[in-house]
Short mmCIF file of C-alpha atoms in Angstrom, two decimals:
data_model
loop_
_atom_site.label_atom_id
_atom_site.label_comp_id
_atom_site.label_asym_id
_atom_site.label_seq_id
_atom_site.Cartn_x
_atom_site.Cartn_y
_atom_site.Cartn_z
CA MET A 245 0.00 0.00 0.00
CA LEU A 246 1.47 3.32 -1.08
CA MET A 247 1.04 6.45 1.00
CA GLY A 248 -1.98 8.41 -0.17
CA GLU A 249 -3.79 5.35 -1.47
CA PHE A 250 -7.00 3.96 0.01
CA GLU A 251 -7.82 7.09 2.04
CA THR A 252 -11.58 7.42 1.48
CA ILE A 253 -14.24 4.90 2.49
CA SER A 254 -15.06 4.00 -1.12
CA GLU A 255 -11.35 3.62 -2.03
CA ILE A 256 -10.71 1.41 1.00
CA SER A 257 -13.83 -0.65 0.39
CA ALA A 258 -12.94 -1.18 -3.28
CA GLY A 259 -9.43 -2.18 -2.19
CA TYR A 260 -10.90 -4.83 0.10
CA VAL A 261 -12.99 -6.25 -2.74
CA SER A 262 -10.05 -6.34 -5.15
CA GLY A 263 -7.75 -7.76 -2.50
CA GLU A 264 -5.23 -4.92 -2.90
CA VAL A 265 -5.49 -4.05 0.77
CA SER A 266 -6.94 -5.65 3.90
CA PRO A 267 -8.75 -4.37 7.00
CA SER A 268 -5.71 -5.29 9.11
CA GLU A 269 -3.48 -3.08 6.93
CA ILE A 270 -5.88 -0.15 7.10
CA VAL A 271 -6.31 -0.46 10.89
CA ALA A 272 -2.52 -0.68 11.27
CA ARG A 273 -2.10 2.48 9.19
CA CYS A 274 -4.69 4.30 11.34
CA LEU A 275 -2.90 3.18 14.54
CA GLY A 276 0.44 4.29 13.08
CA ARG A 277 -0.89 7.75 12.29
CA ILE A 278 -2.47 8.04 15.73
CA GLU A 279 0.92 7.24 17.23
CA ARG A 280 2.72 9.77 15.01
CA PHE A 281 0.23 12.63 14.99
CA ASP A 282 -2.02 12.47 18.01
CA HIS A 283 0.51 13.38 20.71
CA SER A 284 0.34 16.90 19.26
CA LEU A 285 -3.32 16.90 18.14
CA ASN A 286 -5.15 15.34 21.15
CA ALA A 287 -8.02 13.99 19.04
CA PHE A 288 -8.30 10.58 20.75
CA LEU A 289 -9.34 10.17 24.37
CA CYS A 290 -9.10 6.38 24.06
CA VAL A 291 -7.69 4.14 21.31
CA ALA A 292 -9.30 0.68 21.13
CA ARG A 293 -6.10 -0.84 19.73
CA ASP A 294 -6.54 -4.48 20.75
CA HIS A 295 -10.23 -4.53 19.87
CA ALA A 296 -9.60 -2.95 16.44
CA LEU A 297 -6.77 -5.31 15.54
CA ALA A 298 -8.86 -8.34 16.52
CA ALA A 299 -11.92 -7.06 14.63
CA ALA A 300 -9.75 -6.35 11.58
CA ALA A 301 -8.38 -9.90 11.58
CA THR A 302 -11.95 -11.21 11.66
CA ALA A 303 -12.94 -8.86 8.83
CA ASP A 304 -9.91 -10.01 6.77
CA ALA A 305 -11.14 -13.59 6.96
CA GLU A 306 -14.80 -12.76 6.31
CA ILE A 307 -14.08 -10.62 3.24
CA ARG A 308 -11.59 -13.18 1.87
CA ALA A 309 -14.28 -15.84 2.28
CA GLY A 310 -16.78 -13.74 0.30
CA ARG A 311 -18.91 -12.85 3.33
CA ARG A 312 -18.72 -9.07 2.91
CA LEU A 313 -21.53 -7.47 4.94
CA SER A 314 -21.63 -3.98 3.41
CA THR A 315 -19.52 -1.18 1.95
CA LEU A 316 -18.50 -0.32 5.51
CA HIS A 317 -17.22 -3.82 6.29
CA GLY A 318 -13.71 -3.43 7.69
CA ILE A 319 -13.88 0.38 7.72
CA PRO A 320 -12.53 1.86 10.98
CA PHE A 321 -14.65 4.46 12.76
CA ALA A 322 -14.32 6.55 15.91
CA LEU A 323 -16.88 8.26 18.13
CA LYS A 324 -17.31 11.65 19.73
CA ASP A 325 -17.11 10.73 23.38
CA ILE A 326 -20.75 11.35 24.17
CA ILE A 327 -21.74 8.26 22.13
CA ASP A 328 -21.77 4.89 23.91
CA ARG A 329 -19.74 1.91 22.79
CA GLU A 330 -20.25 -1.15 24.97
CA GLY A 331 -17.31 -1.91 27.27
CA PHE A 332 -15.65 1.51 26.81
CA ALA A 333 -15.98 4.64 28.92
CA THR A 334 -18.19 7.47 27.68
CA THR A 335 -16.61 10.42 29.49
CA ALA A 336 -18.11 13.39 27.61
CA HIS A 337 -14.58 14.83 28.07
CA SER A 338 -15.61 15.57 31.66
CA ARG A 339 -14.43 14.77 35.18
CA LEU A 340 -18.00 13.84 36.02
CA LEU A 341 -18.04 10.70 33.85
CA ALA A 342 -14.43 9.55 34.08
CA ASP A 343 -15.49 6.00 35.00
CA ASN A 344 -18.73 5.80 33.01
CA VAL A 345 -18.29 2.50 31.15
CA ALA A 346 -21.15 1.88 28.71
CA ALA A 347 -23.14 -1.30 29.25
CA ARG A 348 -24.60 -1.16 25.75
CA SER A 349 -23.63 0.48 22.48
CA ALA A 350 -25.64 3.39 21.08
CA ALA A 351 -28.12 2.46 18.34
CA CYS A 352 -25.99 4.22 15.70
CA VAL A 353 -22.91 2.25 16.80
CA ARG A 354 -24.84 -1.02 16.68
CA LYS A 355 -25.77 -0.20 13.07
CA LEU A 356 -22.18 0.53 12.06
CA GLU A 357 -20.88 -2.65 13.71
CA ALA A 358 -23.70 -4.77 12.26
CA ALA A 359 -22.49 -3.52 8.86
CA GLY A 360 -18.96 -4.71 9.72
CA ALA A 361 -17.34 -1.36 10.57
CA ILE A 362 -14.52 -1.49 13.15
CA PHE A 363 -14.58 0.61 16.32
CA LEU A 364 -11.22 2.37 16.72
CA GLY A 365 -11.70 4.71 19.68
CA LYS A 366 -13.29 7.68 21.45
CA LEU A 367 -12.69 11.27 20.44
CA ALA A 368 -12.31 14.60 22.18
CA THR A 369 -15.33 16.85 22.50
CA HIS A 370 -16.08 20.06 24.26
CA GLU A 371 -17.31 19.02 27.71
CA PHE A 372 -20.79 17.51 27.35
CA ALA A 373 -20.81 18.88 23.78
CA ILE A 374 -21.12 22.48 24.94
CA GLY A 375 -18.25 23.67 27.15
CA GLY A 376 -14.91 24.54 25.66
CA PRO A 377 -12.41 24.62 24.27
CA ALA A 378 -11.48 24.20 27.94
CA PHE A 379 -7.98 24.19 29.40
CA ASP A 380 -9.19 23.48 32.97
CA LEU A 381 -10.04 19.82 32.33
CA PRO A 382 -7.70 16.84 32.86
CA VAL A 383 -7.46 16.27 29.08
CA PRO A 384 -6.50 19.26 26.88
CA PRO A 385 -8.59 20.26 23.85
CA ALA A 386 -7.90 18.85 20.39
CA ARG A 387 -5.68 20.84 18.00
CA ASN A 388 -6.27 21.71 14.36
CA PRO A 389 -4.12 19.56 12.02
CA TRP A 390 -3.87 22.43 9.52
CA ASN A 391 -2.17 24.53 12.21
CA ARG A 392 -2.16 23.32 15.79
CA ASP A 393 -2.18 26.88 17.13
CA HIS A 394 -5.69 27.26 15.73
CA PHE A 395 -9.11 26.19 16.99
CA THR A 396 -10.65 22.98 15.70
CA GLY A 397 -14.26 24.08 15.82
CA GLY A 398 -16.53 22.15 18.11
CA SER A 399 -18.01 20.56 19.88
CA SER A 400 -17.16 17.44 17.81
CA SER A 401 -13.57 18.67 17.86
CA GLY A 402 -11.79 15.31 18.00
CA SER A 403 -14.01 13.95 15.21
CA GLY A 404 -12.99 16.80 12.91
CA VAL A 405 -9.31 16.46 13.75
CA ALA A 406 -9.13 12.65 13.50
CA VAL A 407 -10.72 12.58 10.05
CA ALA A 408 -8.78 15.59 8.75
CA ALA A 409 -5.46 14.05 9.86
CA ARG A 410 -6.54 10.78 8.20
CA MET A 411 -6.23 8.93 11.53
CA VAL A 412 -9.64 7.38 10.83
CA PRO A 413 -11.79 7.48 7.66
CA LEU A 414 -15.11 7.90 9.51
CA ALA A 415 -16.09 9.63 12.73
CA LEU A 416 -19.46 10.36 14.27
CA GLY A 417 -20.21 13.72 15.78
CA THR A 418 -23.32 15.34 17.16
CA ASP A 419 -24.81 18.65 16.07
CA THR A 420 -27.01 20.82 18.31
CA ASN A 421 -25.97 24.29 17.17
CA GLY A 422 -23.58 23.24 14.43
CA SER A 423 -21.23 20.89 16.28
CA VAL A 424 -20.70 18.60 13.29
CA ARG A 425 -20.57 21.37 10.69
CA ASN A 426 -18.30 23.70 12.69
CA PRO A 427 -15.36 21.27 13.13
CA ALA A 428 -15.92 19.97 9.60
CA ALA A 429 -15.51 23.53 8.29
CA ALA A 430 -12.58 24.36 10.57
CA CYS A 431 -10.72 21.12 9.77
CA GLY A 432 -11.43 20.98 6.02
CA ILE A 433 -13.61 17.87 5.87
CA VAL A 434 -17.22 16.90 5.05
CA GLY A 435 -19.76 16.96 7.89
CA MET A 436 -23.44 16.11 7.60
CA LYS A 437 -26.18 17.15 10.00
CA PRO A 438 -28.96 14.94 8.63
CA THR A 439 -32.68 15.58 8.97
CA ARG A 440 -33.50 15.65 12.69
CA GLY A 441 -34.81 12.27 13.79
CA LEU A 442 -33.20 10.33 10.93
CA ILE A 443 -30.53 8.77 13.16
CA SER A 444 -31.48 7.41 16.57
CA LEU A 445 -30.18 9.29 19.64
CA ASP A 446 -30.43 6.17 21.79
CA GLY A 447 -27.15 5.84 23.69
CA VAL A 448 -26.06 9.43 23.00
CA ILE A 449 -25.65 11.80 25.97
CA GLU A 450 -28.33 14.47 25.73
CA LEU A 451 -27.60 18.16 25.40
CA SER A 452 -30.82 19.55 23.94
CA ARG A 453 -33.64 17.16 23.15
CA SER A 454 -35.22 19.51 20.60
CA LEU A 455 -32.02 20.08 18.64
CA ASP A 456 -29.59 17.15 19.01
CA VAL A 457 -28.65 15.22 15.85
CA VAL A 458 -25.96 12.56 15.17
CA GLY A 459 -23.99 13.02 11.95
CA PRO A 460 -21.14 11.40 9.96
CA MET A 461 -17.82 13.15 9.32
CA THR A 462 -15.53 12.01 6.49
CA SER A 463 -12.84 13.31 4.16
CA ASP A 464 -15.06 13.09 1.07
CA VAL A 465 -18.70 13.32 0.00
CA THR A 466 -19.28 9.75 -1.17
CA GLY A 467 -17.90 8.30 2.06
CA ASN A 468 -20.26 10.52 4.00
CA ALA A 469 -23.25 9.30 1.99
CA LEU A 470 -22.18 5.67 2.40
CA ALA A 471 -22.00 6.13 6.18
CA LEU A 472 -25.35 7.88 6.36
CA ASP A 473 -26.98 5.09 4.37
CA VAL A 474 -25.91 2.56 6.99
CA LEU A 475 -26.71 4.82 9.94
CA ALA A 476 -30.18 5.71 8.69
CA GLY A 477 -31.09 2.67 6.63
CA ILE A 478 -31.67 4.79 3.53
CA SER A 479 -30.13 5.15 0.10
CA THR A 480 -28.50 8.47 -0.70
CA THR A 481 -25.36 7.24 -2.43
CA LEU A 482 -25.07 8.33 -6.01
CA PRO A 483 -23.78 5.99 -8.69
CA ALA A 484 -20.02 6.31 -9.22
CA LYS A 485 -19.17 8.48 -12.21
CA SER A 486 -15.87 8.92 -13.97
CA SER A 487 -16.72 12.44 -15.16
CA VAL A 488 -18.14 15.42 -13.28
CA PRO A 489 -21.95 15.08 -13.24
CA SER A 490 -24.11 17.78 -14.79
CA LEU A 491 -26.34 19.87 -12.54
CA ALA A 492 -28.50 21.08 -15.43
CA GLY A 493 -31.93 22.05 -14.24
CA LEU A 494 -31.02 21.95 -10.55
CA ARG A 495 -32.20 25.05 -8.64
CA ILE A 496 -29.91 26.49 -5.97
CA GLY A 497 -30.99 29.35 -3.69
CA VAL A 498 -28.15 31.30 -2.10
CA ILE A 499 -28.78 32.99 1.24
CA ARG A 500 -26.11 35.69 1.02
CA ARG A 501 -27.81 37.93 3.56
CA PHE A 502 -26.54 35.66 6.38
CA TYR A 503 -22.89 36.39 5.55
CA ARG A 504 -23.08 39.75 3.74
CA HIS A 505 -25.78 41.66 5.59
CA ASP A 506 -26.59 40.12 8.97
CA MET A 507 -22.92 39.45 9.63
CA ILE A 508 -19.96 40.09 7.34
CA ALA A 509 -17.90 37.04 6.51
CA ALA A 510 -14.13 37.21 6.22
CA PRO A 511 -13.35 38.19 2.59
CA GLU A 512 -11.60 34.88 1.91
CA MET A 513 -14.60 32.90 3.14
CA ASP A 514 -16.97 34.96 0.98
CA ALA A 515 -14.66 34.53 -2.02
CA GLY A 516 -14.42 30.77 -1.42
CA ILE A 517 -18.20 30.41 -1.43
CA GLU A 518 -18.53 32.55 -4.56
CA SER A 519 -15.89 30.47 -6.30
CA ALA A 520 -17.77 27.28 -5.40
CA LEU A 521 -21.03 28.78 -6.66
CA GLY A 522 -19.24 29.61 -9.89
CA VAL A 523 -18.27 25.96 -10.24
CA LEU A 524 -21.86 24.83 -9.59
CA GLY A 525 -23.13 27.36 -12.14
CA GLU A 526 -20.69 26.08 -14.77
CA LEU A 527 -22.07 22.59 -14.15
CA GLY A 528 -25.51 23.83 -15.16
CA ALA A 529 -27.20 24.69 -11.86
CA GLU A 530 -29.63 27.63 -11.87
CA ILE A 531 -28.44 29.87 -9.07
CA SER A 532 -30.49 32.69 -7.60
CA GLU A 533 -30.44 34.70 -4.42
CA VAL A 534 -33.12 34.12 -1.80
CA ASP A 535 -34.04 36.04 1.34
CA ALA A 536 -34.64 34.66 4.82
CA PRO A 537 -35.34 36.08 8.28
CA PRO A 538 -32.34 37.68 10.00
CA LEU A 539 -29.66 35.32 11.21
CA SER A 540 -29.79 36.79 14.72
CA GLU A 541 -33.43 35.73 15.15
CA PHE A 542 -32.58 32.12 14.40
CA ALA A 543 -29.53 32.27 16.65
CA ASP A 544 -31.37 33.76 19.64
CA CYS A 545 -34.26 31.32 19.30
CA ASN A 546 -31.82 28.42 19.09
CA ARG A 547 -29.92 29.69 22.12
CA VAL A 548 -33.06 30.06 24.30
CA ILE A 549 -34.03 26.45 23.61
CA LEU A 550 -30.51 25.07 23.92
CA VAL A 551 -29.57 26.69 27.23
CA ALA A 552 -32.93 25.96 28.85
CA GLU A 553 -32.81 22.29 27.87
CA ALA A 554 -29.10 21.90 28.67
CA TYR A 555 -29.62 23.40 32.13
CA SER A 556 -32.44 20.96 32.81
CA VAL A 557 -30.07 18.10 31.90
CA HIS A 558 -27.22 19.34 34.13
CA ARG A 559 -28.87 21.13 37.06
CA LYS A 560 -28.76 18.19 39.45
CA SER A 561 -25.05 17.58 38.80
CA LEU A 562 -24.32 21.31 38.90
CA ARG A 563 -25.74 21.30 42.44
CA SER A 564 -23.63 18.35 43.60
CA ARG A 565 -20.42 18.75 41.53
CA TYR A 566 -20.30 22.41 40.47
CA ALA A 567 -16.50 22.73 40.57
CA ASP A 568 -15.95 19.55 38.56
CA TYR A 569 -17.44 21.17 35.45
CA SER A 570 -15.23 23.39 33.29
CA LYS A 571 -15.74 27.13 33.62
CA SER A 572 -16.72 27.36 29.95
CA LEU A 573 -19.52 24.80 30.40
CA ARG A 574 -20.87 26.66 33.43
CA GLU A 575 -20.82 29.94 31.52
CA ARG A 576 -22.79 28.43 28.65
CA VAL A 577 -25.29 26.32 30.61
CA LEU A 578 -26.09 28.44 33.68
CA PRO A 579 -28.10 31.10 31.79
CA GLY A 580 -30.65 28.35 31.21
CA ALA A 581 -31.58 28.56 34.89
CA PHE A 582 -32.99 32.03 34.28
CA ILE A 583 -35.07 31.33 31.15
CA GLN A 584 -38.78 31.42 31.98
CA ALA A 585 -41.04 28.61 30.82
CA ALA A 586 -43.13 31.02 28.73
CA ASP A 587 -40.03 32.19 26.84
CA TYR A 588 -38.86 28.63 26.31
CA GLU A 589 -42.30 27.71 24.96
CA ALA A 590 -42.31 30.81 22.73
CA ALA A 591 -38.95 29.72 21.32
CA ARG A 592 -40.29 26.24 20.58
CA ARG A 593 -43.28 27.85 18.83
CA LEU A 594 -40.95 30.12 16.86
CA GLN A 595 -38.91 27.04 15.92
CA ARG A 596 -42.01 25.61 14.23
CA HIS A 597 -42.75 28.99 12.61
CA PHE A 598 -39.21 29.19 11.18
CA THR A 599 -39.41 25.57 10.03
CA SER A 600 -42.59 26.31 8.08
CA GLY A 601 -40.94 29.39 6.59
CA MET A 602 -37.83 27.47 5.53
CA ASN A 603 -40.05 24.77 4.02
CA ARG A 604 -41.72 27.47 1.90
CA ILE A 605 -38.34 28.83 0.78
CA LEU A 606 -37.22 25.32 -0.15
CA ASP A 607 -40.41 24.77 -2.18
CA GLY A 608 -38.75 26.94 -4.84
CA PHE A 609 -35.34 25.23 -4.83
CA ASP A 610 -33.65 21.85 -4.75
CA VAL A 611 -31.03 23.02 -2.25
CA LEU A 612 -29.88 26.19 -0.52
CA VAL A 613 -26.29 27.36 -0.11
CA THR A 614 -24.86 29.68 2.51
CA ALA A 615 -21.81 29.98 4.74
CA THR A 616 -21.07 27.46 7.47
CA ASN A 617 -18.67 29.57 9.54
CA LEU A 618 -17.93 33.20 8.76
CA ASP A 619 -14.20 33.01 9.47
CA PRO A 620 -11.29 30.60 9.22
CA PRO A 621 -10.60 29.18 12.71
CA ALA A 622 -9.03 31.59 15.23
CA ARG A 623 -5.85 31.02 17.20
CA PHE A 624 -6.33 29.47 20.63
CA ASP A 625 -4.42 32.34 22.24
CA GLN A 626 -6.73 34.99 20.73
CA ASP A 627 -9.41 34.79 23.41
CA ASP A 628 -11.42 37.75 22.14
CA VAL A 629 -11.47 36.48 18.52
CA LEU A 630 -12.29 32.96 19.66
CA THR A 631 -15.19 34.23 21.75
CA ALA A 632 -16.45 36.40 18.90
CA GLN A 633 -16.35 33.45 16.49
CA TYR A 634 -18.62 31.49 18.83
CA THR A 635 -21.57 33.44 17.40
CA ARG A 636 -20.20 34.17 13.90
CA HIS A 637 -21.76 31.39 11.85
CA ALA A 638 -24.83 30.50 9.78
CA ARG A 639 -25.47 27.09 11.29
CA ALA A 640 -28.24 27.92 13.77
CA PRO A 641 -31.09 28.33 11.23
CA PHE A 642 -30.88 24.68 10.17
CA SER A 643 -30.26 23.33 13.66
CA LEU A 644 -33.54 24.98 14.50
CA THR A 645 -35.51 23.86 11.45
CA GLY A 646 -34.11 20.31 11.31
CA HIS A 647 -33.23 20.46 7.61
CA PRO A 648 -30.26 18.39 6.40
CA ALA A 649 -27.17 20.59 6.19
CA LEU A 650 -23.75 19.59 4.92
CA SER A 651 -20.51 21.49 5.37
CA VAL A 652 -17.98 20.97 2.58
CA PRO A 653 -14.53 22.45 1.99
CA VAL A 654 -14.22 25.16 -0.66
CA GLY A 655 -10.47 25.79 -0.39
CA VAL A 656 -7.77 27.07 1.91
CA SER A 657 -7.03 30.64 3.09
CA ALA A 658 -3.77 32.48 2.45
CA ASP A 659 -2.76 31.41 5.96
CA GLY A 660 -3.36 27.77 5.10
CA LEU A 661 -6.62 27.35 7.00
CA PRO A 662 -9.74 25.62 5.62
CA LEU A 663 -12.67 27.50 4.07
CA ALA A 664 -16.15 25.96 3.76
CA MET A 665 -19.72 26.39 2.60
CA GLN A 666 -23.00 24.85 3.71
CA ILE A 667 -25.52 23.04 1.47
CA ILE A 668 -29.05 22.60 2.81
CA GLY A 669 -31.83 20.36 1.53
CA LYS A 670 -35.49 19.63 2.12
CA HIS A 671 -36.33 17.34 5.03
CA HIS A 672 -35.30 13.77 4.17
CA ASP A 673 -33.68 14.88 0.88
CA GLU A 674 -30.04 14.32 1.82
CA ARG A 675 -29.59 12.84 -1.66
CA SER A 676 -29.92 16.25 -3.41
CA VAL A 677 -27.46 17.77 -0.93
CA TYR A 678 -24.92 15.04 -1.66
CA ARG A 679 -25.53 15.39 -5.41
CA VAL A 680 -24.51 19.04 -5.36
CA ALA A 681 -21.60 18.43 -2.98
CA LEU A 682 -20.26 15.55 -5.06
CA ALA A 683 -20.39 17.57 -8.27
CA HIS A 684 -18.44 20.36 -6.58
CA GLU A 685 -15.93 17.89 -5.13
CA MET A 686 -15.31 16.24 -8.49
CA ALA A 687 -14.98 19.59 -10.27
CA ASN A 688 -12.70 21.09 -7.61
CA PRO A 689 -10.70 18.30 -5.93
CA PRO A 690 -7.98 20.63 -4.50
CA ALA A 691 -10.62 22.00 -2.12
CA PHE A 692 -10.72 18.57 -0.47
CA ALA A 693 -6.96 18.21 0.07
CA ALA A 694 -5.47 16.74 3.24
CA PRO A 695 -3.60 19.00 5.70
CA PRO A 696 0.17 19.45 5.29
CA LEU A 697 1.14 16.92 7.95
CA VAL A 698 -0.60 14.13 6.02
CA ARG A 699 0.74 15.35 2.68
CA GLY A 700 4.23 15.46 4.23
CA GLU A 701 3.84 11.84 5.31
CA ARG A 702 3.15 10.92 1.72
CA GLY A 703 6.48 12.45 0.74
CA MET B 183 -22.46 37.49 53.47
CA THR B 184 -24.15 40.82 52.71
CA ARG B 185 -25.89 41.34 49.42
CA ASP B 186 -27.41 44.07 47.34
CA ARG B 187 -31.12 43.60 46.71
CA ASP B 188 -30.45 42.65 43.06
CA ASP B 189 -27.86 39.98 43.84
CA VAL B 190 -28.79 36.46 42.77
CA MET B 191 -29.57 34.50 45.95
CA ALA B 192 -30.42 31.29 44.11
CA THR B 193 -31.56 30.06 40.72
CA PRO B 194 -35.35 30.41 40.26
CA ASP B 195 -35.78 26.65 40.57
CA GLY B 196 -33.81 26.64 43.84
CA TYR B 197 -31.31 24.07 42.59
CA LEU B 198 -28.31 26.33 43.01
CA VAL B 199 -27.94 28.61 46.02
CA ALA B 200 -25.44 31.44 45.74
CA THR B 201 -22.16 30.92 47.58
CA PRO B 202 -18.92 32.92 47.49
CA ALA B 203 -17.65 30.36 44.96
CA ASN B 204 -20.48 30.65 42.44
CA SER B 205 -22.25 33.94 43.02
CA ALA B 206 -20.35 35.88 40.33
CA GLU B 207 -21.11 33.19 37.76
CA LEU B 208 -24.79 33.08 38.73
CA GLN B 209 -25.00 36.85 38.48
CA ALA B 210 -23.39 36.78 35.04
CA ALA B 211 -25.70 33.96 33.95
CA ARG B 212 -28.81 35.91 34.97
CA GLU B 213 -27.59 38.98 33.06
CA HIS B 214 -26.73 36.88 30.03
CA ALA B 215 -30.18 35.24 30.07
CA ALA B 216 -31.90 38.63 30.42
CA GLU B 217 -30.01 40.01 27.42
CA LEU B 218 -30.72 36.90 25.37
CA VAL B 219 -34.45 36.92 26.12
CA ALA B 220 -34.71 40.66 25.45
CA ARG B 221 -33.12 40.21 22.02
CA PHE B 222 -35.28 37.15 21.34
CA ARG B 223 -38.52 39.03 22.12
CA LYS B 224 -37.55 41.91 19.83
CA GLY B 225 -37.45 39.68 16.74
CA ARG B 226 -40.08 39.97 14.05
CA GLY B 227 -40.43 36.18 13.96
CA TYR B 228 -41.19 36.15 17.68
CA ARG B 229 -43.97 38.71 17.24
CA GLU B 230 -45.40 36.92 14.20
CA SER B 231 -45.39 33.54 15.89
CA GLU B 232 -47.03 34.69 19.12
CA PRO B 233 -50.55 33.32 18.75
CA GLU B 234 -53.85 34.86 19.71
CA PHE B 235 -55.78 32.38 21.81
CA GLY B 236 -57.22 29.61 19.62
CA MET B 237 -55.48 30.83 16.48
CA MET B 238 -52.60 28.34 16.24
CA ARG B 239 -52.25 26.72 12.84
CA PRO B 240 -49.31 24.34 13.00
CA ASP B 241 -47.62 23.32 9.76
CA ARG B 242 -47.66 19.52 9.74
CA ARG B 243 -44.42 19.43 7.76
CA ALA B 244 -42.76 21.44 10.52
CA SER B 245 -43.70 18.97 13.23
CA GLY B 246 -42.73 16.10 10.96
CA ALA B 247 -39.13 17.25 11.04
CA ASP B 248 -38.97 16.24 14.70
CA GLY B 249 -39.00 12.70 13.46
#
């Protein structure tokens, strides 16, 4: 196996079928990269080395014997550490759950393993998927493989880092206010927040019952679709094509007001999105601008629901173990104690109102496009910029409305940091989202490049 | 401990009582929540979605998204 070969799920899976590579070789490569890279990236909280090697040996034999279970058979995956895997601790990156060994795997993990995928380990998160990046916890936050001085995005921080650094081809994250799409954008990978309710939350630590979603994170679009198909029991994967597919007749609505009027995106981010739209237009898509309610209204509504629900989850433990939580979690969750029931209920009503409105907008289009984040990721030591970026994004509208939303890379900034855009579809129409993303990926493969440390490894 | 009248003595649900260790954070949390709710109530969407009694007309597609 040459460096740079068999990196994506479909490449690895095809290699298994042809016999060019085996699950044991792929797992060994993942473990080797974890050993080389992760001491400086902190993506993994736990590496299931012995389990993965044993499962890979079993998969070798099964695939050789013609008993291949699915496209994911023998594909390693890792989990944001709020998702249970039987026999391993689910710590939520918190002191509170240091010894919380799961008795049963989450429903989404059971689906991946039933399809033959191989559990490789647990990944860093912001504490309970909301605090952080926190430096007052026993385990430090994950670092961005494009530049370790920069933020990873969160809260599925380890998931973004592990996939970007090619330490694992598939990771699961969770998205409540953009926590799959944010690290996907910041780390230069593909992150899907599917339609809310499509993937079971059984066995996933709750943050906000009205907003939480599990989503796959991968280095490419097809791998993401393959993972979602297994996780959700649906079929979104598009037939493999050797040439860039046409988008003739496809209608794309661009919500520029989010990143040009309501908030102003960094010029490089704006230019990256425009360049990607140019590519989609050249492929035949009909692109027109569409209006929406102000971004701040979505964000405030989302925040009222999120903090009220998160406080209700944590208030008992906050009473008994206040000091064991990170300061950043307390700052983000405690306001929920002061939200009145009538305001919470009004926010839930507004959530339905916005969902109806977004449905009406989508009646006129196949997909929508807007920014994911408004800036490349800030440096960890720029506290004020990091804090400001916490609210500078266009993810909240679709967390609120439950529409499928995919973050895909659109290039790299002059400073070598990833740029991204967001593609949004109708409820349960992930297929159209993937169709547009795949066409863009095939037409502009440099946008999906690996970070320098992986490219350096390839020599 | 002496307090000003506006100091947070406890969370409204009584789960957290102010102590020297947490009172500044509780105070900040109450102010943050007040600012958030004030902004939220100013929004046009909030005003449009506030129903008159008996006038709610839910969009079935909207509730369907909750899966």
